[in-house]
CSV table of C-alpha atoms in Angstrom, one decimal:
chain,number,residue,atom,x,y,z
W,2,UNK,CA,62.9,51.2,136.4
W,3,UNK,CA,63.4,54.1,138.5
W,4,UNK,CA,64.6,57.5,136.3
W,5,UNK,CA,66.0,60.2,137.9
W,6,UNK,CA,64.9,63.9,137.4
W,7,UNK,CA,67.6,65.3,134.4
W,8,UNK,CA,68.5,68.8,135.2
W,9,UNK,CA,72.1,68.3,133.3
W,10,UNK,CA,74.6,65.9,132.6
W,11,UNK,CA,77.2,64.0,135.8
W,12,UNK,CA,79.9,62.6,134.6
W,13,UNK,CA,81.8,62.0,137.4
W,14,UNK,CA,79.3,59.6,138.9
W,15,UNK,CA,79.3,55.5,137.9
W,16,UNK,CA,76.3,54.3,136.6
W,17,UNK,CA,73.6,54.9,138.9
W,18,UNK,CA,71.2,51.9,140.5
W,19,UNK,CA,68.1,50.6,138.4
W,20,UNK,CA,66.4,50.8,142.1
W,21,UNK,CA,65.7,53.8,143.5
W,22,UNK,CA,66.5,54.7,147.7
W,23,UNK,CA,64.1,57.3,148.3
W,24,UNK,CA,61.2,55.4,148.9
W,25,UNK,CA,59.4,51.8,149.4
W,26,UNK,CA,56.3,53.4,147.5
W,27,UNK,CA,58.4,53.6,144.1
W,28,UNK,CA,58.9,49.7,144.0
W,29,UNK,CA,56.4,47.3,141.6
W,30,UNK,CA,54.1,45.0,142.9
W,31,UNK,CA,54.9,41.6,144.1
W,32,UNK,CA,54.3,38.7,141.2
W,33,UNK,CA,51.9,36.8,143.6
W,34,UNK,CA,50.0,40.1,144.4
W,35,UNK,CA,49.7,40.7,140.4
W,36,UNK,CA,48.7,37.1,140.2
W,37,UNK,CA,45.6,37.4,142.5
W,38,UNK,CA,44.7,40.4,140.8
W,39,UNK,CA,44.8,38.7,137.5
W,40,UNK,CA,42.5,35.7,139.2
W,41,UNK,CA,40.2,38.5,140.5
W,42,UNK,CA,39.5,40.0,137.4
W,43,UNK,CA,38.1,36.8,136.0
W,44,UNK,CA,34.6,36.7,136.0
W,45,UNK,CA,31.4,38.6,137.9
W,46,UNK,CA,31.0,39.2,141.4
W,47,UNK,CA,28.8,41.3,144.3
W,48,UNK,CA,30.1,44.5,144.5
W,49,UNK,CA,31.2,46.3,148.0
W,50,UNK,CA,32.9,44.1,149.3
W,51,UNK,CA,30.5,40.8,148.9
W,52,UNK,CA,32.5,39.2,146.6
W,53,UNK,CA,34.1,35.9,148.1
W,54,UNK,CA,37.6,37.1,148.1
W,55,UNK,CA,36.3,39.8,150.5
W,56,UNK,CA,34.8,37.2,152.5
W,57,UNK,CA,37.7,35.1,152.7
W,58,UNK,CA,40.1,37.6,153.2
W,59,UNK,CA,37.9,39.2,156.0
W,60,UNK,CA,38.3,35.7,157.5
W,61,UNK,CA,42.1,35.5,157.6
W,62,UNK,CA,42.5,39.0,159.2
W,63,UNK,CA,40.7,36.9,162.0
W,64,UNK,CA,43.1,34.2,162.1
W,65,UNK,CA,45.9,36.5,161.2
W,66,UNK,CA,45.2,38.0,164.8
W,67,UNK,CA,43.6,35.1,166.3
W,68,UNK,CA,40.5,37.9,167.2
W,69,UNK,CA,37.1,38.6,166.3
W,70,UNK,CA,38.6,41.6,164.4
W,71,UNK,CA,36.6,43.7,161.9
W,72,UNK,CA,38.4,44.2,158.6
W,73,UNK,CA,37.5,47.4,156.3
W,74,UNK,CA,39.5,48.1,153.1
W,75,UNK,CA,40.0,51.8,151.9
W,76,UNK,CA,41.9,52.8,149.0
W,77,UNK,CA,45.1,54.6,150.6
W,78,UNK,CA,46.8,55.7,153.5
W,79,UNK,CA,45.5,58.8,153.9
W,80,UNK,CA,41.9,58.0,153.7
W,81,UNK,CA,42.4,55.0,155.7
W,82,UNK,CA,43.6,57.1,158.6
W,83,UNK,CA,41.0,59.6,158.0
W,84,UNK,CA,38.3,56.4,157.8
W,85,UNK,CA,39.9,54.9,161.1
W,86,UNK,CA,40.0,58.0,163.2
W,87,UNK,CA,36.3,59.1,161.9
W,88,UNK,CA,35.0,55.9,163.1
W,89,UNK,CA,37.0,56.6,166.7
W,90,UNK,CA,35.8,59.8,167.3
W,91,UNK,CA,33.4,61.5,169.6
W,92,UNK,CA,31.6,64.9,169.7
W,93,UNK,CA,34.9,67.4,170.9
W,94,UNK,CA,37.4,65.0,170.8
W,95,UNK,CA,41.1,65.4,169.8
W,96,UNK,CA,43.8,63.4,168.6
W,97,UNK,CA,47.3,63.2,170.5
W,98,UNK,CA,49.9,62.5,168.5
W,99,UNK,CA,53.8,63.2,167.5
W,100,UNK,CA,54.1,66.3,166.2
W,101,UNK,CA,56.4,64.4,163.7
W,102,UNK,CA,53.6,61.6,162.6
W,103,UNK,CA,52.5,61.3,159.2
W,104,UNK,CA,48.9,62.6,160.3
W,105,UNK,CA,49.9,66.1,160.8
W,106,UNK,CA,53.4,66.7,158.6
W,107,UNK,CA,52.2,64.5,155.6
W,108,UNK,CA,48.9,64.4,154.7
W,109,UNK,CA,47.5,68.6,154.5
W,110,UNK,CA,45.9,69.0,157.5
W,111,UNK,CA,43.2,65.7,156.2
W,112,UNK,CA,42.1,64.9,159.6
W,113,UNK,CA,41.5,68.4,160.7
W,114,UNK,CA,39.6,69.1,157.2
W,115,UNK,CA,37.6,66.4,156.6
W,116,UNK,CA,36.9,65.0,160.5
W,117,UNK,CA,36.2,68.8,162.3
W,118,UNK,CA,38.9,67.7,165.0
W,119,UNK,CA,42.0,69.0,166.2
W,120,UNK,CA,45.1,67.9,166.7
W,121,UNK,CA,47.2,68.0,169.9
W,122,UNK,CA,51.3,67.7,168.4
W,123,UNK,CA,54.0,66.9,170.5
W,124,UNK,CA,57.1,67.1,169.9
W,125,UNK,CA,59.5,64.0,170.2
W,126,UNK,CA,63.2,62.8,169.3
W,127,UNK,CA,62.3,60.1,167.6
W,128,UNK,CA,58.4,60.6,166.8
W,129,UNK,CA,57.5,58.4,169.5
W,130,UNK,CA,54.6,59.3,172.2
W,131,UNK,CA,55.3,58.1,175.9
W,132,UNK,CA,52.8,57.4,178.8
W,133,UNK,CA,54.8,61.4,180.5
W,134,UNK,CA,53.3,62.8,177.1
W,135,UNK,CA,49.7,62.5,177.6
W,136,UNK,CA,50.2,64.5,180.9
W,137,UNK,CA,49.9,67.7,179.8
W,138,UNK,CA,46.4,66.8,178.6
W,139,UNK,CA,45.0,66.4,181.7
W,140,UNK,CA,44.3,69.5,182.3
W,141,UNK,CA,41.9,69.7,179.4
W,142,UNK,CA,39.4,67.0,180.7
W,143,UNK,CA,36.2,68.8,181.4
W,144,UNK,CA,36.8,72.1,180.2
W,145,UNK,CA,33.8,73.2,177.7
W,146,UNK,CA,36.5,75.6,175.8
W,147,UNK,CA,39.2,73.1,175.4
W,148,UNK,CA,39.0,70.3,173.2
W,149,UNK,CA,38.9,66.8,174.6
W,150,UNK,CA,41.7,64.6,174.2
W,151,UNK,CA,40.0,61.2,172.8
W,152,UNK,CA,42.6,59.4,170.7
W,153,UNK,CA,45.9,58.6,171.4
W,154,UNK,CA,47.7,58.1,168.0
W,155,UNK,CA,50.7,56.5,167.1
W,156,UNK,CA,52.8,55.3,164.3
W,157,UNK,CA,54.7,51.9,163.8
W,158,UNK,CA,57.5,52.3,162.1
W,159,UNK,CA,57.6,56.0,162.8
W,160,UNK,CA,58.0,58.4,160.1
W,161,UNK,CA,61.8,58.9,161.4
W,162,UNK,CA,62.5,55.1,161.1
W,163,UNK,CA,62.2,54.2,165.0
W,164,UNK,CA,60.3,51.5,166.4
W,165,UNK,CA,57.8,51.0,169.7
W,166,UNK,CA,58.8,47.9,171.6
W,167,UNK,CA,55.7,45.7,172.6
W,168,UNK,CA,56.2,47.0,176.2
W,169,UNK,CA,56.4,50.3,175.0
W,170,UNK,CA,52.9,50.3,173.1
W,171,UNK,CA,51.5,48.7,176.0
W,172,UNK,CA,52.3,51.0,178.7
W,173,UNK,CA,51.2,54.1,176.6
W,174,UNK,CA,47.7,52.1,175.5
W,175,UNK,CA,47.4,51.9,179.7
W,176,UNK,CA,48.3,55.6,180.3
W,177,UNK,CA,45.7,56.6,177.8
W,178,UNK,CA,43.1,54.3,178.7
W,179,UNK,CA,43.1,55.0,182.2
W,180,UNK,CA,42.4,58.7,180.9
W,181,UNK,CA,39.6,57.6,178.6
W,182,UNK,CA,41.1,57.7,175.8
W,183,UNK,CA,41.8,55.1,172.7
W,184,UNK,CA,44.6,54.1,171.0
W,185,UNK,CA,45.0,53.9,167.4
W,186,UNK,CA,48.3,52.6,165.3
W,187,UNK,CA,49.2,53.6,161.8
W,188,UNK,CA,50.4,50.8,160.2
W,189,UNK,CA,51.4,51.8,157.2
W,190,UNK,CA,54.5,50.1,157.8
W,191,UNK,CA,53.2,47.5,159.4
W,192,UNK,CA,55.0,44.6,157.8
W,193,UNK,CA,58.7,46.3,158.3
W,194,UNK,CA,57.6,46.3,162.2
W,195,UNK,CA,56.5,42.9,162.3
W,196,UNK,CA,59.6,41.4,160.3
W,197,UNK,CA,61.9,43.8,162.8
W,198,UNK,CA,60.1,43.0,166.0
W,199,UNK,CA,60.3,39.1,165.7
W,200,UNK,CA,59.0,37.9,161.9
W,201,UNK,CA,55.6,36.0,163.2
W,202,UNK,CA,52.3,36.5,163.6
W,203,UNK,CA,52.5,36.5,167.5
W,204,UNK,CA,55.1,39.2,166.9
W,205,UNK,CA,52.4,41.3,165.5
W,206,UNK,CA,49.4,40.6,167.8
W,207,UNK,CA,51.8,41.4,170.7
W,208,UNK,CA,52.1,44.9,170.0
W,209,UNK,CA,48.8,45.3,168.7
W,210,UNK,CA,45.9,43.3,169.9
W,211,UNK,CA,47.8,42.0,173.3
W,212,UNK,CA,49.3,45.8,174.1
W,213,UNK,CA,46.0,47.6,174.1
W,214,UNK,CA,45.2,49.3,170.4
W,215,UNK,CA,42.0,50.0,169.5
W,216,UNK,CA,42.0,50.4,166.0
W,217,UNK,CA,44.5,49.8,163.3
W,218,UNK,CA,45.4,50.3,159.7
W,219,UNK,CA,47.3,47.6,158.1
W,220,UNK,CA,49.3,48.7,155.2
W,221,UNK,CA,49.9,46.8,151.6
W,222,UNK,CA,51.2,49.4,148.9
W,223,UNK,CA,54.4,50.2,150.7
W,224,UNK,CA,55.4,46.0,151.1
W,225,UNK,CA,54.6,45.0,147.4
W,226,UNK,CA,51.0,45.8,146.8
W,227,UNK,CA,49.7,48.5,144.4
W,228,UNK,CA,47.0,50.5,146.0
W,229,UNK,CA,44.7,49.9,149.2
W,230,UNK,CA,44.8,50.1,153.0
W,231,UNK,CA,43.4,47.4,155.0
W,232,UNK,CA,41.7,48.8,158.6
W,233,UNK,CA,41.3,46.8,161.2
W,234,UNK,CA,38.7,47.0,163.9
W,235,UNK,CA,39.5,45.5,167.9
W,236,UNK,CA,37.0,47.7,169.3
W,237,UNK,CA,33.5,46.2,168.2
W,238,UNK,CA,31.1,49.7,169.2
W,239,UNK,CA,34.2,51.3,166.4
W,240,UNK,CA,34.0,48.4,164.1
W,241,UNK,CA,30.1,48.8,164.4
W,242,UNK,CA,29.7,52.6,162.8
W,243,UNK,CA,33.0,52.0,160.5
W,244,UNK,CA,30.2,50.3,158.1
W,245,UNK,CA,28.7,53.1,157.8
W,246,UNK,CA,31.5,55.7,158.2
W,247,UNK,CA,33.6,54.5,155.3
W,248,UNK,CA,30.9,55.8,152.7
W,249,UNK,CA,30.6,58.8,154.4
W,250,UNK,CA,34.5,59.4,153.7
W,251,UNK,CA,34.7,58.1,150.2
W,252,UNK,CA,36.4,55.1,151.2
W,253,UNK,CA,34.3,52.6,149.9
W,254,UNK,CA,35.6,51.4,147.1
W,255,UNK,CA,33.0,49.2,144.5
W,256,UNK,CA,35.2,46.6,143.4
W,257,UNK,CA,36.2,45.6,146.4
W,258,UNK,CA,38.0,42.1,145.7
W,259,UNK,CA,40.7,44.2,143.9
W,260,UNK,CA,42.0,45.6,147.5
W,261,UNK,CA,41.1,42.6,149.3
W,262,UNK,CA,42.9,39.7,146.6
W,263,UNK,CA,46.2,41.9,147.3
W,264,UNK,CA,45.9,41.3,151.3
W,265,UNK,CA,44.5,37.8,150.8
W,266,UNK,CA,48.0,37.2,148.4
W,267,UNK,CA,50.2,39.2,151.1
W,268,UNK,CA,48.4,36.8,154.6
W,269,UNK,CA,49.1,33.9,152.5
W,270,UNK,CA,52.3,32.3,154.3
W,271,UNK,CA,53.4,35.7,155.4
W,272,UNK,CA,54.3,37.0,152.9
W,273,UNK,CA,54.0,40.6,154.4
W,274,UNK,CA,56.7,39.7,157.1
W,275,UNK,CA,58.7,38.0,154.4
W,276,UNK,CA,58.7,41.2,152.5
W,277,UNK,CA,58.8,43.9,155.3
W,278,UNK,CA,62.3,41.1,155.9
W,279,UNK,CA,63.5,41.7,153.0
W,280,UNK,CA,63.7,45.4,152.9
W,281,UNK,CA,64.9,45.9,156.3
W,282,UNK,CA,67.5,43.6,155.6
W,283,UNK,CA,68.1,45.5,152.4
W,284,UNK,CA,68.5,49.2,154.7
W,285,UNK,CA,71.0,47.2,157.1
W,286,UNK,CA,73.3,46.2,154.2
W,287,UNK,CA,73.1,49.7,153.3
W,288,UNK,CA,74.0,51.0,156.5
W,289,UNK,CA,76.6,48.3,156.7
W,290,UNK,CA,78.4,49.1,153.3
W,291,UNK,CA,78.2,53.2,154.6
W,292,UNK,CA,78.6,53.3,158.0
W,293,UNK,CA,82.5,54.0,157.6
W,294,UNK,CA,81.7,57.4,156.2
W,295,UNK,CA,82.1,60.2,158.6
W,296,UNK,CA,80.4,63.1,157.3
W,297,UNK,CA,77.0,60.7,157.0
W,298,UNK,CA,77.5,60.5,160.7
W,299,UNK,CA,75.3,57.1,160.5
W,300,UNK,CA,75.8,56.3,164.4
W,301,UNK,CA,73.1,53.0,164.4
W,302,UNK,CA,71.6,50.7,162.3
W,303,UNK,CA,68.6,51.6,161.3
W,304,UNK,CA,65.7,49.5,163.2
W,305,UNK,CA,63.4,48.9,159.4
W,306,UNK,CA,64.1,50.2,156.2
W,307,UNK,CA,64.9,53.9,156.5
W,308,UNK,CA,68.0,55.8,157.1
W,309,UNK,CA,69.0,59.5,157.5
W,310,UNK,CA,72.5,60.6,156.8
W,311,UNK,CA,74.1,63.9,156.9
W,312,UNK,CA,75.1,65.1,153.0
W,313,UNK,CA,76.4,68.7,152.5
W,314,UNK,CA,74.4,70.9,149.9
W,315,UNK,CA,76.7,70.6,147.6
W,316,UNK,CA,77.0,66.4,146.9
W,317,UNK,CA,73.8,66.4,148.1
W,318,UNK,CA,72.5,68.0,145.0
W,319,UNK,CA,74.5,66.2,142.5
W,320,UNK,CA,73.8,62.6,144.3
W,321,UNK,CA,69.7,63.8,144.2
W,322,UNK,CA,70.2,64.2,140.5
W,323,UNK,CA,72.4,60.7,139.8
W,324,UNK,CA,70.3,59.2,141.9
W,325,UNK,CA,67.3,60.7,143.7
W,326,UNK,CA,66.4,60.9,147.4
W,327,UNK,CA,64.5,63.3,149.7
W,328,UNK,CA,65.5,65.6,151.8
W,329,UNK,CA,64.9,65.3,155.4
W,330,UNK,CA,65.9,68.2,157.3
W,331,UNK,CA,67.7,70.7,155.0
W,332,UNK,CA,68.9,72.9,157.8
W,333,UNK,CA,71.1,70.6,159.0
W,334,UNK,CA,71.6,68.6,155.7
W,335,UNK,CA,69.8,65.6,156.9
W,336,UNK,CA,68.1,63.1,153.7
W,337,UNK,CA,66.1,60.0,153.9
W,338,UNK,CA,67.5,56.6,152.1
W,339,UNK,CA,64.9,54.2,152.1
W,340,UNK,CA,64.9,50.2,151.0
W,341,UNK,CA,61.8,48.5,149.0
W,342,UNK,CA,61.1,45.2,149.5
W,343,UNK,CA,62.7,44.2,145.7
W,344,UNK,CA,66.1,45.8,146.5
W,345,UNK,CA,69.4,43.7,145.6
W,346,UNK,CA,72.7,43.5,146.6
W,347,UNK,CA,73.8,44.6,143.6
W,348,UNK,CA,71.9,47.5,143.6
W,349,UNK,CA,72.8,48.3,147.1
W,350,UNK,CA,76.4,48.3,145.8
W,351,UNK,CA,75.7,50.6,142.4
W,352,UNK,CA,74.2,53.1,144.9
W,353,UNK,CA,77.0,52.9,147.1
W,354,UNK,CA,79.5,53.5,144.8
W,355,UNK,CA,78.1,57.0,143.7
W,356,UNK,CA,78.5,58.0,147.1
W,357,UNK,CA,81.5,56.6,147.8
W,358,UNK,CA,82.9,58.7,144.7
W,359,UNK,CA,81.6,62.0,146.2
W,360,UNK,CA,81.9,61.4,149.7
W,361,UNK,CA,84.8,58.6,150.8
């Protein structure tokens, strides 16, 4: 059960939600994921990812995207971007990427520390790149005092809740490979995406492996797993040094099977998209049951499991403590609400009331 920070007593408030909005990383695990943990804790097995469930899981990242892909697990989201873009990168070059993506806001300067590289921000409305925004790199090509951009980086859902569009991946994977560069795709989200973009697997290999990405990671924690990042190799010359590239970054984890039996639970039926589903079903009954107060100035439903209302400081600050969210953008009052994939109705409806006594 989520607790709130207690910096004094609110008694104006109803009793506040057992779930908490500001995050899909606060919710438990799923009871099948626990239960294949459980199964792979019985017994002794090859270490480093020799064990079976490694195997098998390995093999259903292959049928998952009907490709010869190469499946590497790392323990979280962080170092699987760090592992992914290590195994991508050549001597001088530089990552393009939103200057709103979780790579250069969220996770202290990681790439830049611990790969040597740089990277090249711009800045979006919705932390999306477009084929116009690689322009401006052009003119570094070739220049022995300018770093090379080599990567083109994206994220799916974007850390301000919007989503590519298969045709919208695809034509920035052409722009960037007809410049020489590659494409790589945080997935950290991936199972919101997939659920918003269509709920099957073709939905996902459209706007991975059919739109032109190169590399990808394929998130677990954030749709009902506990720990781990699953990475996932199209490009076989990347796939071929990741082997070796994970040690080098400390993401090779010994008992492997304890990453792998969470991804083998969550492929199983898909229950990923099932999950991702159920929490962007859980933002748009949010929105739904909000959308009717002006000062939030929620203009669209959100397009996964993230929204971003307008509170003054004031409310603001007693709602954080009755319930706690993040802020967004404090100077112009603008928080995150975010849905988990174990978030009811009822819930939804405890949560809504606090803000309906502050704000309607």
């Amino acid at each position: 059960m989520w607790m709130a920070p207690h910096t004094g007593s609110v008694t104006k408030l109803p009793t506040p939600p057992k779930s908490s909005f500001a995050s899909d990383n606060v919710a438990g695990a799923h009871p099948l994921v626990l239960e294949a943990i459980t199964k792979a804790n019985a017994g002794h097995f090859p270490a480093y990812g020799a064990d079976p469930i490694t195997v098998r899981t390995e093999q259903a990242f292959k049928e998952l995207f009907d490709h010869d892909v190469v499946t590497q697990f790392a323990y979280g989201g962080t170092g699987a971007n760090v592992f992914a873009l290590a195994s991508m990168l050549r001597p001088a070059d530089a990552i393009v990427c939103a200057a709103q993506s979780h790579i250069n806001v969220d996770e202290t300067g990681a790439p830049e520390r611990a790969l040597g590289t740089k990277l090249i921000t711009v800045p979006t409305i919705d932390a999306k790149l477009r084929p116009q925004d690689l322009e401006s790199a052009k003119s570094m090509f070739g220049n022995q005092h300018a770093p090379q951009p080599g990567i083109v980086a994206i994220t799916q859902v974007t850390e301000l809740g919007a989503l590519y569009s298969v045709d919208e991946i695809r034509s920035l994977s052409e722009a960037a490979h007809s410049m020489g560069m590659f494409m790589y795709l945080d997935g950290a989200r991936i199972a919101n995406a997939t659920a918003a973009l269509g709920g099957t697997r073709q939905t996902l290999r459209s706007f991975t492996r059919d739109a032109g990405i190169d590399a990808m990671t394929f998130g677990c924690t954030k749709a009902g797993g506990i720990f781990g990042e699953a990475v996932v190799f199209f490009n076989p010359e990347f796939a071929k040094r990741s082997l070796y590239v994970r040690k080098q970054v400390t993401q090779l984890h010994s008992k492997m099977r304890f990453i792998s039996a969470q991804y083998e639970a969550m492929l199983q039926d898909d229950l990923f998209i099932t999950l991702g589903g159920q929490a962007n079903k859980s933002a748009r009954m949010l929105f739904e049951k909000t959308k009717d107060i002006a000062s939030l100035q929620l203009t669209s439903a959100p397009a996964a499991n993230s929204m971003f209302p307008i509170i003054a400081k004031a409310p603001r600050a007693q709602l954080q403590e009755w319930a706690h969210f993040y802020d967004w953008d404090t100077a112009i009052d603008q928080v995150r609400w975010m849905t988990a994939w174990d978030v009811t109705e009822p819930e939804i409806d405890a949560f809504v009331a606090g803000v309906r006594t502050l704000l309607a």
